[in-house]
PDB file of C-alpha atoms in Angstrom:
ATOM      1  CA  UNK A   2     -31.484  82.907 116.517  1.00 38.00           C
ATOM      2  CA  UNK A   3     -29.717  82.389 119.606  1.00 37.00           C
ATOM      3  CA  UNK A   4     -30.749  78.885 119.951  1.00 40.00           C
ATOM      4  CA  UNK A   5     -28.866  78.610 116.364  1.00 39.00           C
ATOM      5  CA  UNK A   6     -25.688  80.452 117.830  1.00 37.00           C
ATOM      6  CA  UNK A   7     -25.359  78.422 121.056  1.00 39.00           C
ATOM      7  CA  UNK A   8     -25.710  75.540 118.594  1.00 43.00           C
ATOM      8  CA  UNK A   9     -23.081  76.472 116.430  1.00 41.00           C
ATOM      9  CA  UNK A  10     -21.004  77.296 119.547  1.00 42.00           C
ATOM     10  CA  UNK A  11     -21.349  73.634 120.891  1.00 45.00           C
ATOM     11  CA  UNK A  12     -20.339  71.825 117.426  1.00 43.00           C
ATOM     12  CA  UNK A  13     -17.257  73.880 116.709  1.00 45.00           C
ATOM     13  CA  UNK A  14     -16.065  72.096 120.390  1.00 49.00           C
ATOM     14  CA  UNK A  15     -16.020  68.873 118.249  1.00 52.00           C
ATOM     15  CA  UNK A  16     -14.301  68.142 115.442  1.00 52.00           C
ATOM     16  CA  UNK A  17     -12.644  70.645 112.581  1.00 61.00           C
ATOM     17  CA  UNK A  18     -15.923  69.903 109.967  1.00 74.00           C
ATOM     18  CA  UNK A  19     -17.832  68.235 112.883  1.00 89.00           C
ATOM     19  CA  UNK A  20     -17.533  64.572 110.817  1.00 95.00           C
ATOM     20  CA  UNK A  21     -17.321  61.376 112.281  1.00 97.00           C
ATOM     21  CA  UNK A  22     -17.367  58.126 110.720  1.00 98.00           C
ATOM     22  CA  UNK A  23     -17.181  54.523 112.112  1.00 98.00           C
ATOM     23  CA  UNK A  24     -18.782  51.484 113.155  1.00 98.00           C
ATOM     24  CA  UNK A  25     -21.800  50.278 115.234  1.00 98.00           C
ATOM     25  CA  UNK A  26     -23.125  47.090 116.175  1.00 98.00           C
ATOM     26  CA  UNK A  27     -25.827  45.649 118.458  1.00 97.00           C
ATOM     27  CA  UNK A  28     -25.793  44.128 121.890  1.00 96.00           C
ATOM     28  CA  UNK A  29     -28.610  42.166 121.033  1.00 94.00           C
ATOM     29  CA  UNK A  30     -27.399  40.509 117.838  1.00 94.00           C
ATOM     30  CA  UNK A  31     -25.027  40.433 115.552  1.00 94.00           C
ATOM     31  CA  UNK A  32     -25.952  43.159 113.396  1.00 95.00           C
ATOM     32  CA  UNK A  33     -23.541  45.892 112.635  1.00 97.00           C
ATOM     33  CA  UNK A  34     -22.820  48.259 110.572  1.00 97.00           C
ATOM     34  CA  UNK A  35     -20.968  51.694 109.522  1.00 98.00           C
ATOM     35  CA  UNK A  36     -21.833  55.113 110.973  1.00 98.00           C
ATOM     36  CA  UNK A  37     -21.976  58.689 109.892  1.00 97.00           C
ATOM     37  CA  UNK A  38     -22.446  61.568 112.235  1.00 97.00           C
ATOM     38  CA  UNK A  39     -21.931  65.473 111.245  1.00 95.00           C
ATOM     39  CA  UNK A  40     -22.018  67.522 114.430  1.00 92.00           C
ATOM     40  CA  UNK A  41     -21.928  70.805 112.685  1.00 90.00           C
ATOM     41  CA  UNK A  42     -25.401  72.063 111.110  1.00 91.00           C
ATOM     42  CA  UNK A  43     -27.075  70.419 109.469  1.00 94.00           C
ATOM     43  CA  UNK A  44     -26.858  67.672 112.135  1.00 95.00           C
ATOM     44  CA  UNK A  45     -26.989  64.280 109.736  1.00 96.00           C
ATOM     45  CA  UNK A  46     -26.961  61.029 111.274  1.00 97.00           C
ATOM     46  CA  UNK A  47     -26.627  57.829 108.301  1.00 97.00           C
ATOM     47  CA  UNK A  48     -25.878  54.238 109.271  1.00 98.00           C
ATOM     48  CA  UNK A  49     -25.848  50.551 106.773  1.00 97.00           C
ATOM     49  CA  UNK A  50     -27.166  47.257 107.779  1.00 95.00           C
ATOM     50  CA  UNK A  51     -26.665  44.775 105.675  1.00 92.00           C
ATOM     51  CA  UNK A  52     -24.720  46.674 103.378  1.00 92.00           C
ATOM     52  CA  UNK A  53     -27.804  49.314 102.572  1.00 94.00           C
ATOM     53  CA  UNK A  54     -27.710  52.844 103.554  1.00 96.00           C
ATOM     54  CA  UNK A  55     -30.762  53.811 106.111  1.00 97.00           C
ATOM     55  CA  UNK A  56     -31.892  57.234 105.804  1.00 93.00           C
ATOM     56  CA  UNK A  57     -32.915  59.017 109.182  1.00 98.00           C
ATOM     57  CA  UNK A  58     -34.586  62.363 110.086  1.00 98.00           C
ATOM     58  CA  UNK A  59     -32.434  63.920 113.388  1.00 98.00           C
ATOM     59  CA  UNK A  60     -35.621  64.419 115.403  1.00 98.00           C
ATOM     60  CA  UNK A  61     -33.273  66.148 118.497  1.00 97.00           C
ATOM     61  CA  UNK A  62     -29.278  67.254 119.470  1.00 96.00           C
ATOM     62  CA  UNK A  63     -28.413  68.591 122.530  1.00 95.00           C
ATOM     63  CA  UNK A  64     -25.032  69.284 123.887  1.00 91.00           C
ATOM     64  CA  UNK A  65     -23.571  72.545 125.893  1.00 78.00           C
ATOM     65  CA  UNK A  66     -20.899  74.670 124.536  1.00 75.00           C
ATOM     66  CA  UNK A  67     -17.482  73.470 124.933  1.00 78.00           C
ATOM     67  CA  UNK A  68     -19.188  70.240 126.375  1.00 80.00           C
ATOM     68  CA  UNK A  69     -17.661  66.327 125.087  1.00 91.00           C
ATOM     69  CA  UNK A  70     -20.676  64.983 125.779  1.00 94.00           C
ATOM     70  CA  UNK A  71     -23.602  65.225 123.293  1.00 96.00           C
ATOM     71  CA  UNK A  72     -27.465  63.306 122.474  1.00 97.00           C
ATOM     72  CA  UNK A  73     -28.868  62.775 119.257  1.00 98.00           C
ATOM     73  CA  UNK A  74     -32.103  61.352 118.559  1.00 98.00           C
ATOM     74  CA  UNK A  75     -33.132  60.676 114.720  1.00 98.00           C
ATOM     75  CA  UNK A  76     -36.277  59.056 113.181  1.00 98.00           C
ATOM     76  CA  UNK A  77     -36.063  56.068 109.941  1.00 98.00           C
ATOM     77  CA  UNK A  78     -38.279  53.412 108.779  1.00 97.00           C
ATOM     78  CA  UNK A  79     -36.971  49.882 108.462  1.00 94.00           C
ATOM     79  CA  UNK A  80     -38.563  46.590 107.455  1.00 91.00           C
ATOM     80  CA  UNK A  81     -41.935  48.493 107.590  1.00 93.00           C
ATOM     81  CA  UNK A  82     -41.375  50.170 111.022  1.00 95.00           C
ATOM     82  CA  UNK A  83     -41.056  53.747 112.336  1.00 98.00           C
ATOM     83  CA  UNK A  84     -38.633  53.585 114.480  1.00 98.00           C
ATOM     84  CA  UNK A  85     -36.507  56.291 116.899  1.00 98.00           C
ATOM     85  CA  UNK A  86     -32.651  55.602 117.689  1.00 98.00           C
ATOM     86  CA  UNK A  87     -31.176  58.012 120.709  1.00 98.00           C
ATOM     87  CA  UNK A  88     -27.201  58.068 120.522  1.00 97.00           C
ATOM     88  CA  UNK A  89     -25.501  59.198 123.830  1.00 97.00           C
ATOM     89  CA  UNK A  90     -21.468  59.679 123.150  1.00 96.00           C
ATOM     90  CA  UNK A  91     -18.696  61.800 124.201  1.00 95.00           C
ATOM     91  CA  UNK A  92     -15.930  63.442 121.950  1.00 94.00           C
ATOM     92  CA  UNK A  93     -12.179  63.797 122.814  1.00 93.00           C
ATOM     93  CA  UNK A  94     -10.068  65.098 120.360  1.00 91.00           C
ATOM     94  CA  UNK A  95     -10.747  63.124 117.028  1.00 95.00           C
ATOM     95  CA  UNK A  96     -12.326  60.312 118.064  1.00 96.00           C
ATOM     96  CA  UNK A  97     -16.083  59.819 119.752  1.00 96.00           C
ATOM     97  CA  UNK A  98     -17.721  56.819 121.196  1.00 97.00           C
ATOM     98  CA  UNK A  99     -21.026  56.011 122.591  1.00 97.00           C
ATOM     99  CA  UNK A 100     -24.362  54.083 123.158  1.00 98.00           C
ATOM    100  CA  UNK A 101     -27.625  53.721 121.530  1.00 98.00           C
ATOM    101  CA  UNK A 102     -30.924  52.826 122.114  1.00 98.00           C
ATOM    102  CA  UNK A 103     -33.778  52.161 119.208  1.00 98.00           C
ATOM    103  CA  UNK A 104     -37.430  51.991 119.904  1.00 98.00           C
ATOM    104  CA  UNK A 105     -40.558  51.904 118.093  1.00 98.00           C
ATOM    105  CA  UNK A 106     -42.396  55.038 117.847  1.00 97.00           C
ATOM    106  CA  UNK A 107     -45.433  53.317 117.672  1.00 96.00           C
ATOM    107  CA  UNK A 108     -45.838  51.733 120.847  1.00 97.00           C
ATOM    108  CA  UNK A 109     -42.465  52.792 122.257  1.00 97.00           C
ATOM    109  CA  UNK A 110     -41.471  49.259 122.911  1.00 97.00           C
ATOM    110  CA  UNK A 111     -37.504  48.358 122.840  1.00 97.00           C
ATOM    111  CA  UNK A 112     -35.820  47.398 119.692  1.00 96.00           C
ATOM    112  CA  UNK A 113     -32.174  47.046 119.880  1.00 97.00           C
ATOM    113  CA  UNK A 114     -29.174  48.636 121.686  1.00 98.00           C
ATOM    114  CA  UNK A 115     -25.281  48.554 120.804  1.00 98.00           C
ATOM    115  CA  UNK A 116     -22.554  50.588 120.773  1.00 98.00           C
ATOM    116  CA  UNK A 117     -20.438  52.807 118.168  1.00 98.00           C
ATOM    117  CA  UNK A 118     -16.891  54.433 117.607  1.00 98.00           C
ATOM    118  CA  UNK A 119     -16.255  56.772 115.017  1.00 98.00           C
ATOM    119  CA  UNK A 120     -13.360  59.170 114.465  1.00 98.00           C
ATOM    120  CA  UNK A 121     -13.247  62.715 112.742  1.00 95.00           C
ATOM    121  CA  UNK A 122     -12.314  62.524 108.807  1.00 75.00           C
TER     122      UNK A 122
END
């Protein structure tokens, strides 16, 4: 229970509703995309490629109370492939912008990496 408070402490720091949507794209490629974080609980990560919305499962969040700076890990299958995506990013005010990293959760080998900026609806 006070896990759940200290959680609910840190995502009222963010945003009004804690919801953030933007874009993404790769440093790898030139895939890209839009992007849906909500900060409050649930925590809900959703992202497109190629115009199709991916479904993920947020494995991890950790931030401190009253902290910008937050990490979200989340879980989705793609192409066949369980795969992990970690998002580091910072908040100020209304708008938030980070990195990411994807891996396979099979062997752990790298995927992709890339960017994202999103702003609070």
């Amino acid at each position: 229970m006070r896990a759940m408070a200290v959680l609910l402490l840190a995502a009222a720091s963010f945003a009004a509703d804690g919801t953030f949507t933007g874009k993404w794209s790769s440093s790898r490629n030139d895939a890209s995309g839009e992007i849906r974080l909500k900060l409050n609980p649930p925590v809900e990560v959703t992202f497109s490629l190629n115009g199709q919305q991916v479904k993920t499962s947020v494995a991890t969040f950790k931030t401190q109370p009253g902290a910008e700076e937050f990490e979200i890990d989340y879980d989705f299958s793609l192409e066949g492939y369980k795969l992990r995506s970690s998002l580091k990013g910072v908040v100020k005010g209304e708008k938030m912008t980070g990195q990411y990293t994807t891996k396979s959760l099979e062997d752990s080998s790298s995927v992709d990496g890339g960017n994202f900026e999103a702003t609070s609806k």
